[in-house]
Short mmCIF file of C-alpha atoms and ligand atoms in Angstrom, two decimals:
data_model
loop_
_atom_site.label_atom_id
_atom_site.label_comp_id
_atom_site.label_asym_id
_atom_site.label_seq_id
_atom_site.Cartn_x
_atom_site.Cartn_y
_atom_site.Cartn_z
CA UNK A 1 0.00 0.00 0.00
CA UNK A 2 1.28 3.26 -0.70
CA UNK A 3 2.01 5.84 1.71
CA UNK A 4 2.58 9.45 0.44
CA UNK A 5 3.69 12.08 2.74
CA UNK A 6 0.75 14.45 3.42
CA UNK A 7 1.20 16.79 6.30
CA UNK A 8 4.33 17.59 7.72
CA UNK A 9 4.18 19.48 11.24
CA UNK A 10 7.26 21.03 13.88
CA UNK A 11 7.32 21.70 17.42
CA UNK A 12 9.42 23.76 19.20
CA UNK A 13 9.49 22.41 22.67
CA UNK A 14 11.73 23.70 25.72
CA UNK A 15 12.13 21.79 28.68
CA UNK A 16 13.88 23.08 31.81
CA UNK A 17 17.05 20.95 32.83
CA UNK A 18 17.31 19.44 36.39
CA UNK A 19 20.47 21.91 36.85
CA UNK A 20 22.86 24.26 35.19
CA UNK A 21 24.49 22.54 32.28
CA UNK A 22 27.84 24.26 32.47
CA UNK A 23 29.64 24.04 29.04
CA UNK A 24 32.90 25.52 27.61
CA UNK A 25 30.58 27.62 25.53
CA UNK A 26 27.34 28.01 26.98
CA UNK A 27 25.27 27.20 30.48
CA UNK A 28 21.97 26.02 29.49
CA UNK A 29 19.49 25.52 31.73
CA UNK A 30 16.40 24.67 29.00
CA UNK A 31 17.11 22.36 26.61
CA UNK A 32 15.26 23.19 23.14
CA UNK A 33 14.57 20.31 20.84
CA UNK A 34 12.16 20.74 17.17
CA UNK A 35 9.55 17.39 16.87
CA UNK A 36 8.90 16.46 13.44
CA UNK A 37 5.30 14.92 12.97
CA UNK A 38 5.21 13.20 9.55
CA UNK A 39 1.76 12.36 8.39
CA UNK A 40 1.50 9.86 5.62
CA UNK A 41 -2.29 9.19 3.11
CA UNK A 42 -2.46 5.74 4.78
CA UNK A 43 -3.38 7.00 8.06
CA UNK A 44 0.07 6.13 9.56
CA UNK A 45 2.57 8.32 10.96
CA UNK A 46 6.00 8.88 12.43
CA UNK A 47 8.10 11.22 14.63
CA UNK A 48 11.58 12.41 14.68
CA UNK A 49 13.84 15.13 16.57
CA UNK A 50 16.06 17.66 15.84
CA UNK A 51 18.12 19.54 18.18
CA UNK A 52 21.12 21.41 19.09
CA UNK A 53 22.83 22.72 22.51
CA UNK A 54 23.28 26.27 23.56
CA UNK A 55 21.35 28.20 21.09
CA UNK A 56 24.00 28.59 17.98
CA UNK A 57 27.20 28.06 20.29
CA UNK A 58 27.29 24.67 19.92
CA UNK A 59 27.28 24.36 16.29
CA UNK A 60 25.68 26.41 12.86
CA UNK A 61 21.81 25.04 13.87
CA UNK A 62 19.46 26.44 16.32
CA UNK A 63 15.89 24.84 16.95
CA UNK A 64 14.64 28.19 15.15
CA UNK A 65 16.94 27.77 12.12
CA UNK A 66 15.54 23.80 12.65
CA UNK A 67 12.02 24.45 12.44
CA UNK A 68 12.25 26.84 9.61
CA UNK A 69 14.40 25.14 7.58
CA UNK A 70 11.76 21.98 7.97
CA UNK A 71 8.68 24.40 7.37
CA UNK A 72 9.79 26.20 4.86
CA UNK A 73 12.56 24.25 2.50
CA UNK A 74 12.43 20.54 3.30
CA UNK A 75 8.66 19.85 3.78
CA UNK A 76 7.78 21.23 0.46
CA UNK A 77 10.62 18.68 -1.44
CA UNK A 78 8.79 16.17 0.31
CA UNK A 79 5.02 16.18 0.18
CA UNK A 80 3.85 14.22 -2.24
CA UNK A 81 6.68 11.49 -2.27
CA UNK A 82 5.97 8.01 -1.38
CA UNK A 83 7.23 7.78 2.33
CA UNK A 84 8.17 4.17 1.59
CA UNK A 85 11.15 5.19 -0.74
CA UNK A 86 13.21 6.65 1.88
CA UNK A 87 16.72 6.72 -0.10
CA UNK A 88 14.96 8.62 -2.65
CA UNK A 89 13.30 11.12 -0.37
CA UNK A 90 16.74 11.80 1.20
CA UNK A 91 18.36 11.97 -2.06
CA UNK A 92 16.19 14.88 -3.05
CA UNK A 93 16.08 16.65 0.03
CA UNK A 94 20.23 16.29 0.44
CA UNK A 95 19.97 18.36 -3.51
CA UNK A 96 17.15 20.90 -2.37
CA UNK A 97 18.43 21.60 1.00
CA UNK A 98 22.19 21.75 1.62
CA UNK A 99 23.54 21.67 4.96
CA UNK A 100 20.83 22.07 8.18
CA UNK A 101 21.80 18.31 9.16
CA UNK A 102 19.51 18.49 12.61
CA UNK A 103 16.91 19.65 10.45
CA UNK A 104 17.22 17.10 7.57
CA UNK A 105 17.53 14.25 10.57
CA UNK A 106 14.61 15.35 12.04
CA UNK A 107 12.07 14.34 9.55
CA UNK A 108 14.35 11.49 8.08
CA UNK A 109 13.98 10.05 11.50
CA UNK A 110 10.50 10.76 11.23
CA UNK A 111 10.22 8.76 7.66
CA UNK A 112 11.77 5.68 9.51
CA UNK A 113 9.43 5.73 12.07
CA UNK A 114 6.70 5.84 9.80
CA UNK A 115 7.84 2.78 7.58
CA UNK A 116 8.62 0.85 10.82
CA UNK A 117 5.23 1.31 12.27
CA UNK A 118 3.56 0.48 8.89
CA UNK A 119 5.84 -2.57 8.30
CA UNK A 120 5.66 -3.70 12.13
CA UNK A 121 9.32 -3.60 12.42
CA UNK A 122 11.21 -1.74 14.80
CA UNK A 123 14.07 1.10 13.33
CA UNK A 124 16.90 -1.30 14.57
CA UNK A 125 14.94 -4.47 12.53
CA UNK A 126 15.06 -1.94 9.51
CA UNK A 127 18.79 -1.10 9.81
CA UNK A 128 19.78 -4.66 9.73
CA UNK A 129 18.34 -6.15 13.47
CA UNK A 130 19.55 -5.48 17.08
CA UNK A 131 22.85 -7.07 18.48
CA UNK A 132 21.97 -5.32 21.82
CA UNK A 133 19.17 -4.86 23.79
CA UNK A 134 21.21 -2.25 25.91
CA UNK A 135 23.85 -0.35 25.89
CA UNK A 136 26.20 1.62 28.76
CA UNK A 137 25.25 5.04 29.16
CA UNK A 138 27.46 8.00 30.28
CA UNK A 139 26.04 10.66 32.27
CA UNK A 140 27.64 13.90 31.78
CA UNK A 141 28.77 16.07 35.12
CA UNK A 142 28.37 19.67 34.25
CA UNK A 143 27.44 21.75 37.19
CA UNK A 144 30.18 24.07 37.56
CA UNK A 145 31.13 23.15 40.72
CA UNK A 146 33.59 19.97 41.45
CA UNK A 147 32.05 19.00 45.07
CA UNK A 148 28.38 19.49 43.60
CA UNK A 149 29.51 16.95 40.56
CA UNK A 150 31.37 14.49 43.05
CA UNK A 151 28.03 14.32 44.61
CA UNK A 152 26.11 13.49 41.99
CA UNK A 153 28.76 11.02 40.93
CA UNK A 154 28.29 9.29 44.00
CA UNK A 155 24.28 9.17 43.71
CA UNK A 156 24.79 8.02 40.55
CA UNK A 157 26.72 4.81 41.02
CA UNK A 158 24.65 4.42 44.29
CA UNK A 159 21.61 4.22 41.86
CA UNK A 160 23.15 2.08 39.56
CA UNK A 161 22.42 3.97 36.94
CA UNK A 162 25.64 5.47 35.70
CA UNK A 163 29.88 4.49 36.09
CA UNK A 164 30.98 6.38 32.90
CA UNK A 165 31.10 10.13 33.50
CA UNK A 166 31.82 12.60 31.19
CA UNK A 167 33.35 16.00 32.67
CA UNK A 168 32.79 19.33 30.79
CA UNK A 169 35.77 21.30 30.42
CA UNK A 170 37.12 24.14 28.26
CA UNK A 171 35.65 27.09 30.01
CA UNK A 172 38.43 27.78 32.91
CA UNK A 173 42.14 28.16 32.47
CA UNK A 174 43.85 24.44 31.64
CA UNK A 175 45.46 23.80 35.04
CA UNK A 176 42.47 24.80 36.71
CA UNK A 177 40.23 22.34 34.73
CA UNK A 178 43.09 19.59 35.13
CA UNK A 179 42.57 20.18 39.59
CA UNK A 180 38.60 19.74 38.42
CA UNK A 181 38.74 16.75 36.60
CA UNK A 182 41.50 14.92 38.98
CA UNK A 183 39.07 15.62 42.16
CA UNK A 184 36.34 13.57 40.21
CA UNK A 185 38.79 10.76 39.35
CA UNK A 186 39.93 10.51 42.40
CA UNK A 187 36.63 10.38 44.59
CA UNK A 188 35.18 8.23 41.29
CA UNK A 189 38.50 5.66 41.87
CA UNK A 190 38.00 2.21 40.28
CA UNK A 191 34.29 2.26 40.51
CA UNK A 192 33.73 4.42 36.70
CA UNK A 193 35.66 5.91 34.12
CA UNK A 194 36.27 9.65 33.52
CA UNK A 195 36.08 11.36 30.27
CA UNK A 196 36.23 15.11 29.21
CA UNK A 197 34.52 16.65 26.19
CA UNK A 198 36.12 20.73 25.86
CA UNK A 199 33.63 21.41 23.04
CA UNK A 200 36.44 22.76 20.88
CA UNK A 201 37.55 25.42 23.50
CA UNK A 202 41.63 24.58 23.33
CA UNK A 203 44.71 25.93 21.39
CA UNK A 204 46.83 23.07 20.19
CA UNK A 205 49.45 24.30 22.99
CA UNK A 206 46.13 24.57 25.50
CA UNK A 207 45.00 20.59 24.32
CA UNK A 208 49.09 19.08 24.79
CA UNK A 209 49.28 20.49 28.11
CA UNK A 210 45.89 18.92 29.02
CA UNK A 211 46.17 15.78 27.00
CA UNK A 212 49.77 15.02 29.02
CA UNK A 213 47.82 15.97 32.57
CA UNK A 214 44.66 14.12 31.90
CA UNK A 215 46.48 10.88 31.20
CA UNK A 216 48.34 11.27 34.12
CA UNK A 217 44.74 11.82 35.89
CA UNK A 218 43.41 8.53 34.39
CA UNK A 219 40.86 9.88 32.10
CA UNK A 220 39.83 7.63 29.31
CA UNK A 221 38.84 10.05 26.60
CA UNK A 222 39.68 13.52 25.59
CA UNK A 223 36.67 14.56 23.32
CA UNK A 224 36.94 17.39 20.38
CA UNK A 225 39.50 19.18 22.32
CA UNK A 226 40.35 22.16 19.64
CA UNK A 227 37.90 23.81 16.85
CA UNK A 228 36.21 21.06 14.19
CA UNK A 229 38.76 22.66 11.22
CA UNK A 230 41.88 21.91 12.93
CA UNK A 231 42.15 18.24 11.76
CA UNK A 232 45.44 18.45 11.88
CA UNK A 233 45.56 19.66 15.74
CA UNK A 234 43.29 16.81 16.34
CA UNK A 235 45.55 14.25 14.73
CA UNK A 236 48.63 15.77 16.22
CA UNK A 237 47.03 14.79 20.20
CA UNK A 238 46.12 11.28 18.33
CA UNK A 239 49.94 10.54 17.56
CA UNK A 240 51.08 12.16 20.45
CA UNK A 241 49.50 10.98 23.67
CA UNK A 242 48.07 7.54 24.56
CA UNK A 243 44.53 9.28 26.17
CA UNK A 244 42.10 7.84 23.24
CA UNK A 245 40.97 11.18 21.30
CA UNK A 246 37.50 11.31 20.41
CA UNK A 247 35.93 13.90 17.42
CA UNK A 248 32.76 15.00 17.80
CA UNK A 249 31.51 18.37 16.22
CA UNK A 250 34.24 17.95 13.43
CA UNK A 251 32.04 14.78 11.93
CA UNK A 252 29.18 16.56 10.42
CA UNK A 253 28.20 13.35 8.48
CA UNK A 254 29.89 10.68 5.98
CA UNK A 255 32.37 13.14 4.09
CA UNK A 256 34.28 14.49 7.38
CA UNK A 257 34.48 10.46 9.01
CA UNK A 258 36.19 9.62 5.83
CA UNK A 259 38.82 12.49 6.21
CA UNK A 260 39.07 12.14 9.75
CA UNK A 261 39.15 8.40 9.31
CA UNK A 262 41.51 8.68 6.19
CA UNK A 263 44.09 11.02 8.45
CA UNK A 264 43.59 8.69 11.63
CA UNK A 265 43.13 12.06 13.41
CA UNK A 266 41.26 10.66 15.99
CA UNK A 267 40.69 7.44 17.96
CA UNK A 268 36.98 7.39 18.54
CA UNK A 269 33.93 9.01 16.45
CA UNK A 270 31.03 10.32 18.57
CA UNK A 271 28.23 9.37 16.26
CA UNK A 272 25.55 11.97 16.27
CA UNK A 273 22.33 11.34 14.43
CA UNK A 274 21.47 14.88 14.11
CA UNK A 275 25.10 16.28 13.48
CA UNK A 276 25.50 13.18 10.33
CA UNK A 277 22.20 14.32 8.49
CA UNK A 278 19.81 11.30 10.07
CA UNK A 279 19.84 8.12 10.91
CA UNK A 280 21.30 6.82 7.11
CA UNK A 281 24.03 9.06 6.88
CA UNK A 282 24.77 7.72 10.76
CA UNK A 283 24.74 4.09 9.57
CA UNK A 284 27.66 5.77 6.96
CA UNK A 285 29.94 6.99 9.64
CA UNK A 286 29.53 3.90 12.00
CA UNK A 287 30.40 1.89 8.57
CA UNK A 288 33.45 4.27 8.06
CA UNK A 289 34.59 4.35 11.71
CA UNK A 290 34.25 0.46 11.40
CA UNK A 291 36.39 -0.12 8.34
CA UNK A 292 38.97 2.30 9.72
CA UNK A 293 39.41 0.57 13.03
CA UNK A 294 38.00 4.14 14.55
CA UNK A 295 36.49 3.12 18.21
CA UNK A 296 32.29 4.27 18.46
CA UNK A 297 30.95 6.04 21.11
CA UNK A 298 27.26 6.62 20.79
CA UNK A 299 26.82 10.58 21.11
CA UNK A 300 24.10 12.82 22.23
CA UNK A 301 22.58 16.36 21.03
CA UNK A 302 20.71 16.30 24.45
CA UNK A 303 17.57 14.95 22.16
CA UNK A 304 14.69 14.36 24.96
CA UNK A 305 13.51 10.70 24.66
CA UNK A 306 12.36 10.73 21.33
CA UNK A 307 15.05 11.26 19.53
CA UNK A 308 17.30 9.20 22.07
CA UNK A 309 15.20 6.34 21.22
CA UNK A 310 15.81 6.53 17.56
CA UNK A 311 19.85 6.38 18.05
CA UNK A 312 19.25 4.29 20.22
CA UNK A 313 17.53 1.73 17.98
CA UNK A 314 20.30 2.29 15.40
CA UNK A 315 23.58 2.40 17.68
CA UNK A 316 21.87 -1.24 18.76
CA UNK A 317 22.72 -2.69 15.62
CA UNK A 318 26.23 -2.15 16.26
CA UNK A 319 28.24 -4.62 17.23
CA UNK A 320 31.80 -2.59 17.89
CA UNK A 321 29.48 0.34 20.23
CA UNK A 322 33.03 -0.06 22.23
CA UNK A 323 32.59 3.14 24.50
CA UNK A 324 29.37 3.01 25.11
CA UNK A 325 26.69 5.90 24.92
CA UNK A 326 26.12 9.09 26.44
CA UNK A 327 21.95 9.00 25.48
CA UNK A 328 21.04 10.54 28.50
CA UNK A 329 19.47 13.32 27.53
CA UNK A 330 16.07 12.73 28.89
CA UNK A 331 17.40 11.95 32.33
CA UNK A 332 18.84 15.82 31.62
CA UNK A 333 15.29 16.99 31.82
CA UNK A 334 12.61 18.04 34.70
CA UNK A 335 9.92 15.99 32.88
CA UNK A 336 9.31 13.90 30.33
CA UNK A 337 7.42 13.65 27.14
CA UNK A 338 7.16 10.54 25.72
CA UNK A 339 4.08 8.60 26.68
CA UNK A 340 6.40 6.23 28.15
CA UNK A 341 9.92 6.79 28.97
CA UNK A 342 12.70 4.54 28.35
CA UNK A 343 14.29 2.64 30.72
CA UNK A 344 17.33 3.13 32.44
CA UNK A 345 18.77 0.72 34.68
CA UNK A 346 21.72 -1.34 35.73
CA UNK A 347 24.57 1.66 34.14
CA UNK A 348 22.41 1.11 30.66
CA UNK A 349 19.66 2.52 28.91
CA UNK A 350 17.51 -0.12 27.25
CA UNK A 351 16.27 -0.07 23.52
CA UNK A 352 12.44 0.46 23.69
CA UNK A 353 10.72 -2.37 21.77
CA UNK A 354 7.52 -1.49 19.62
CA UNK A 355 7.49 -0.76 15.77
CA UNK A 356 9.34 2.58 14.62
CA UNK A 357 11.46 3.97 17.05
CA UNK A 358 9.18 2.20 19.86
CA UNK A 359 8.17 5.82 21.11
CA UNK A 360 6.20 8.75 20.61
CA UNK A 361 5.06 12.08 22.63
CA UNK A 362 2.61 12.32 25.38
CA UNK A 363 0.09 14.62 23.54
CA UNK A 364 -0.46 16.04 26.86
CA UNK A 365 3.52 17.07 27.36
CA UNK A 366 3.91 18.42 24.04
CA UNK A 367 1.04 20.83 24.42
CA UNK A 368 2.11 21.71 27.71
CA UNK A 369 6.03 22.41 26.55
CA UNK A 370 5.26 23.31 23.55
CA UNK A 371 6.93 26.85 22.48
CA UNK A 372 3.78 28.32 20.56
CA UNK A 373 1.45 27.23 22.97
CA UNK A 374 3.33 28.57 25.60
CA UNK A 375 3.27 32.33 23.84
CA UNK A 376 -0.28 32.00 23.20
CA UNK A 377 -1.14 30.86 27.10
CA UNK A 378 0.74 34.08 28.15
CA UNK A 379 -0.01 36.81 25.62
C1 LIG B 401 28.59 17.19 23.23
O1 LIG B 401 29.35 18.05 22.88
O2 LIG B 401 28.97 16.04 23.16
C2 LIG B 401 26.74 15.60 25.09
C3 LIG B 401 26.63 15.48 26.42
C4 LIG B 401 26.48 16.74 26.95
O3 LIG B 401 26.38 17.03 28.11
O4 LIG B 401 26.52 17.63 25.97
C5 LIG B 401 26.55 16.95 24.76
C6 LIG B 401 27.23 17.58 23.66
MG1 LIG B 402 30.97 16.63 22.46
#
């Protein structure tokens, strides 16, 4: 039966976070995410998310430039196509509509959902069939203040529900960062592993002085420690230091994993669904990071549960998801929209079964954080 994309719809929705998310480049303390409802002539339907950190300081996508770009460039390439001939849909919109990757992965997400749900299949069955049912997840320590995150730590493995941490850095001189981070290590001991992501903030001079001292700490992974351009910065820490060097906002889909990959300028790719362009050009990175011999960490644009289950169903088709996954953005948030979360337990966050991505909004929740409803409740 044919399905043709009829309706296309996008929701700006901001949830508060449960704290200040201190970042080299921004604090946030909402979290803005765009929901793509795609509506197809069979009745059926699917959902997918789009969303970036900090406003336009984490990278060249906001959830304004999101939504518009959806409204006004890539929903008009696709009404009308059959919603079963994904490839073909993405082909056209990748010609139409150049760049906005969040935005493109938003409704491409949405387009798997949809032909999951009509085929009874979950995402994960459509990209080839799960090898896990969960997978590790980080949780990211960000408040700013090293006793308040060595706290958290310690609630954390008390709970069970995290042992990875991930420690943002970048935003205070080097040395002072490097008396941060070995604090957490040390109250964390053998019980987790500590990793720092410095969101591009270092000099090449800034990055050897902290790649020597965080080895020396015992941190794991050094994430996208100088600006996305500098591959040659990045691959000069790779050589240099044995701390496993992860990129991260320098992989804005298949082309920049096969130079990174092709230079061996970094150890580990954070796969991002939204940063590669959607959950196909994902699947291209993994592949590239898995000819290479790159290491895959399953990354995290803070997407609320929705779009954390749709990585989720694709980074569980991966057998070599070596480092884990940092899909905690939900747990991030003061409340939750989907109709029913997913489920963390046991240091992992479990893929949701169902067809599609095996989620979908409460409709109450999404009125309530919706952005236009909100204006309209207060004007
Ligand atoms: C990033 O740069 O990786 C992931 C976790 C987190 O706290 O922020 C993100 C973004
Ligand atoms: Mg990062």
């Amino acid at each position: 039966m044919t399905a043709t994309i009829d309706r296309i719809e996008t929701f700006i929705v901001d949830i508060p976070t449960i704290r200040g998310h201190v970042l080299s480049m921004a604090t946030m303390k909402t979290q803005s995410v765009v929901l793509a409802h795609v509506r197809f002539s069979d009745g059926s339907e699917g959902w997918g998310e789009g969303a970036s950190i900090g406003g336009l300081s984490y990278g060249p996508e906001s959830v304004e430039s999101i939504k518009a770009a959806i409204d006004s460039y890539v929903a008009p390439v696709l009404l009308g196509l059959d919603g079963n001939r994904i490839a073909a849909a993405s082909a056209l919109t990748a010609r139409m509509v150049k760049g906005n990757h969040a935005a493109r992965a938003a409704v491409e997400t949405a387009l798997w959902d949809g032909l999951g749900r009509r085929a009874g299949l979950s995402v994960a069955q459509l990209f080839g069939g799960r090898v896990h049912d969960r997978l590790p997840v980080a949780w990211t320590l960000a408040s700013g203040n090293s006793q308040t995150d060595i706290d958290e730590a310690e609630r954390m493995l008390e709970n069970r529900r995290h042992r990875d941490f991930k420690l943002k850095i970048g935003k205070r001189s080097v040395k002072d960062d490097l008396a941060h981070v070995g604090l957490i290590a040390r109250a964390v001991g053998d019980r987790g592993t500590i990793r720092v992501d410095v969101n591009q903030a270092w000099s090449l001079s800034d990055a050897r002085y902290g790649a020597r001292g965080l080895q020396e700490i015992g941190c794991v992974l050094l994430e996208q420690p100088v600006v996305r351009d500098r591959v040659g910065d990045l691959k000069a820490l790779t050589d240099g230091y044995e701390i496993a060097v992860m990129a991260d906002e320098v992989l804005q889909g298949p082309a920049d994993a096969m130079r990174v990959a092709a230079e061996r300028a970094a150890d580990v790719f954070a796969v991002k669904v939204c940063q590669s362009g959607g959950l196909a050009p994902a699947a291209e990175v993994i592949a590239i990071a898995r000819a290479a011999g790159i290491g895959l960490y399953g990354g995290t644009m803070l997407e609320s549960g929705l779009g954390s289950a749709a990585a989720l169903q694709l980074f569980a088709t991966v057998p070599e998801m070596t480092w884990g996954t940092e899909l905690f953005g939900p747990l991030l948030l003061v409340d939750e929209i989907l109709a029913a979360p997913l489920r963390y337990d046991d240091f992992s966050v479990y893929v949701p079964e169902g067809a599609g991505i095996g989620a979908e909004p409460d409709s109450d929740k999404l009125d309530f954080y919706r952005r236009d409803r909100a204006r309209s409740v207060g004007a």
